[in-house]
Coordinates of C-alpha atoms in Angstrom, one line a residue:
X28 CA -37.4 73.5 -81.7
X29 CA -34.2 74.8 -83.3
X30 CA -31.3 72.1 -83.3
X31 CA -28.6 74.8 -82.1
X32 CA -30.6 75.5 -78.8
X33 CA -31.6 71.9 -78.1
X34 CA -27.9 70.9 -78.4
X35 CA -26.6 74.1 -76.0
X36 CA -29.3 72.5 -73.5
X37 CA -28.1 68.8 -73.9
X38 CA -24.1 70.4 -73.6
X39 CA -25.4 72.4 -70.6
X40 CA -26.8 69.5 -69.0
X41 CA -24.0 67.4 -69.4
X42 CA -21.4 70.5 -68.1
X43 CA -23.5 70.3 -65.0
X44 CA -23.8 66.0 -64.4
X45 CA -19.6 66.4 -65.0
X46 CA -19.0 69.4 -62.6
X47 CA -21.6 67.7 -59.7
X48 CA -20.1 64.4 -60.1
X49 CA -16.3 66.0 -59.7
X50 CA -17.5 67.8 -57.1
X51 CA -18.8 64.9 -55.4
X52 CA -14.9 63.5 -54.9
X53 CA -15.3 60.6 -55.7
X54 CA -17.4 59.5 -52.5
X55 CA -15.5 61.1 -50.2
X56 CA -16.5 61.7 -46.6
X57 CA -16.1 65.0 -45.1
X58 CA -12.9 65.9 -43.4
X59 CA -14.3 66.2 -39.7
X60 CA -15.9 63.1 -40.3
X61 CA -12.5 61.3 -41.1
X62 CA -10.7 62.9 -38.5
X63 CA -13.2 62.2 -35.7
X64 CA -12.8 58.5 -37.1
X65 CA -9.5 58.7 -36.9
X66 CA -9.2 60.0 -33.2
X67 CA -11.3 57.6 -32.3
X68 CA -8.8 54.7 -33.4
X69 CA -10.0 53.4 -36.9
X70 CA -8.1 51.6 -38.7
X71 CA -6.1 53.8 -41.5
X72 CA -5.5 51.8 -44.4
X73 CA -3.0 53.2 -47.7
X74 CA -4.0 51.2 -50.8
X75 CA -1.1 52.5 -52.7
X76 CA 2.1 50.6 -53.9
X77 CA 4.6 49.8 -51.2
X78 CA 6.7 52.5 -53.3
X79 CA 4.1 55.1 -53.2
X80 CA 3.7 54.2 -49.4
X81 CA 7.4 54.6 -48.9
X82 CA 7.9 58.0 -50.3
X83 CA 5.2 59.2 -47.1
X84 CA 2.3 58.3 -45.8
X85 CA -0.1 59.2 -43.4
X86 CA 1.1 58.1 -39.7
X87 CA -0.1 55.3 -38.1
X88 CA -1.1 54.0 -41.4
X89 CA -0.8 50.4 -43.0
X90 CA 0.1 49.3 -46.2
X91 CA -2.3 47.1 -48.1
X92 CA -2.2 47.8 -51.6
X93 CA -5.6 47.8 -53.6
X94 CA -4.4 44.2 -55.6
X95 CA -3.8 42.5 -52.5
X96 CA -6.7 44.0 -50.2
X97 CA -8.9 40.7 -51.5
X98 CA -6.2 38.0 -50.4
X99 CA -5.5 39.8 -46.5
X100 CA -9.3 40.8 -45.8
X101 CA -8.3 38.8 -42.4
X102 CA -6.1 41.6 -41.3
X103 CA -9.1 44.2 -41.6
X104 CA -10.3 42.0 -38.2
X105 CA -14.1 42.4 -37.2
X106 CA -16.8 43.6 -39.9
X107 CA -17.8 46.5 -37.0
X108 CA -14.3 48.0 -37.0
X109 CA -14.4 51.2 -38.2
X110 CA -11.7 51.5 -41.5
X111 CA -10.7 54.3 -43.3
X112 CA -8.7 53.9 -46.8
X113 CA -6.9 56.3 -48.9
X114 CA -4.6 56.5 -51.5
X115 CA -3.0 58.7 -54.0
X116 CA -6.4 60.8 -55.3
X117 CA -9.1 59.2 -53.9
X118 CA -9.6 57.0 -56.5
X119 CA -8.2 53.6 -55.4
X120 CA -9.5 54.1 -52.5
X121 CA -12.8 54.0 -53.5
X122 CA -12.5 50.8 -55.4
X123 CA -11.0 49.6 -51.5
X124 CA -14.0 50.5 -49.9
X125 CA -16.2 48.9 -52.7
X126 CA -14.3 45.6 -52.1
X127 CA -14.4 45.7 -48.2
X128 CA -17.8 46.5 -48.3
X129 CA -18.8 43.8 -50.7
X130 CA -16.9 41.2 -47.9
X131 CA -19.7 42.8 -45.1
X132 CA -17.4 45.8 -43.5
X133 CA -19.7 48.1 -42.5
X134 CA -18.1 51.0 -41.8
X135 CA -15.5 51.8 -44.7
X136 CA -14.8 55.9 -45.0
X137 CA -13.0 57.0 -48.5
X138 CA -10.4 59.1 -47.2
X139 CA -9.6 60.1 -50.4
X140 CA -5.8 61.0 -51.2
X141 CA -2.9 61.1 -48.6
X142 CA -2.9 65.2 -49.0
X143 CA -6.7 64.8 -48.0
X144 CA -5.5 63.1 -44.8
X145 CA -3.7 66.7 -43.8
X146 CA -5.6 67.8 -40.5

């Protein structure tokens, strides 16, 4: 097999795996699917810094940044409360939902970044 068209098959693959995984946001949960959370009285939770939070934020929302989430898992309340967390991209947020779900919440939604959480 010629070297030149096995690489253009290797780069094509790997064009494809980066666009998916982009595409995939990070985890994120559809829009309705957050909002119909949201309605419904989850708990929103920013993950940013307290400087990031106090430029805006999403209303309603609390502010637990992602290096303190660990040490005030007791404010989250019952495992079977619906959360959602977001921060800046989508990306912290993740990580947040990662945590809380390693402590047993069971219904953690990625909300991905505060202009995500536009409805």
């Amino acid at each position: 097999m010629n070297f030149k068209f096995l690489l253009l098959i290797v780069t094509a693959a790997a064009a494809v795996f980066v666009f998916l995984s982009f595409k995939s946001g990070c985890g994120l949960d559809s829009r309705a699917a957050v909002k119909e959370l949201i309605d419904n009285g989850a708990l929103v939770v920013d993950v940013r810094t307290p400087e990031e939070y106090a430029a805006g934020h999403y209303e309603n929302s609390v502010n637990i940044p992602l290096g303190e989430l660990e040490s005030k898992i007791d404010l989250f309340g019952s495992k079977d409360n619906n959360i959602v967390v977001y921060c800046r991209t989508g990306n912290r947020s993740e990580k947040a939902k990662i945590i809380l779900e390693r402590y047993g919440f069971k219904n953690v939604t990625n909300g991905g970044g505060l202009k995500d959480m536009q409805f």
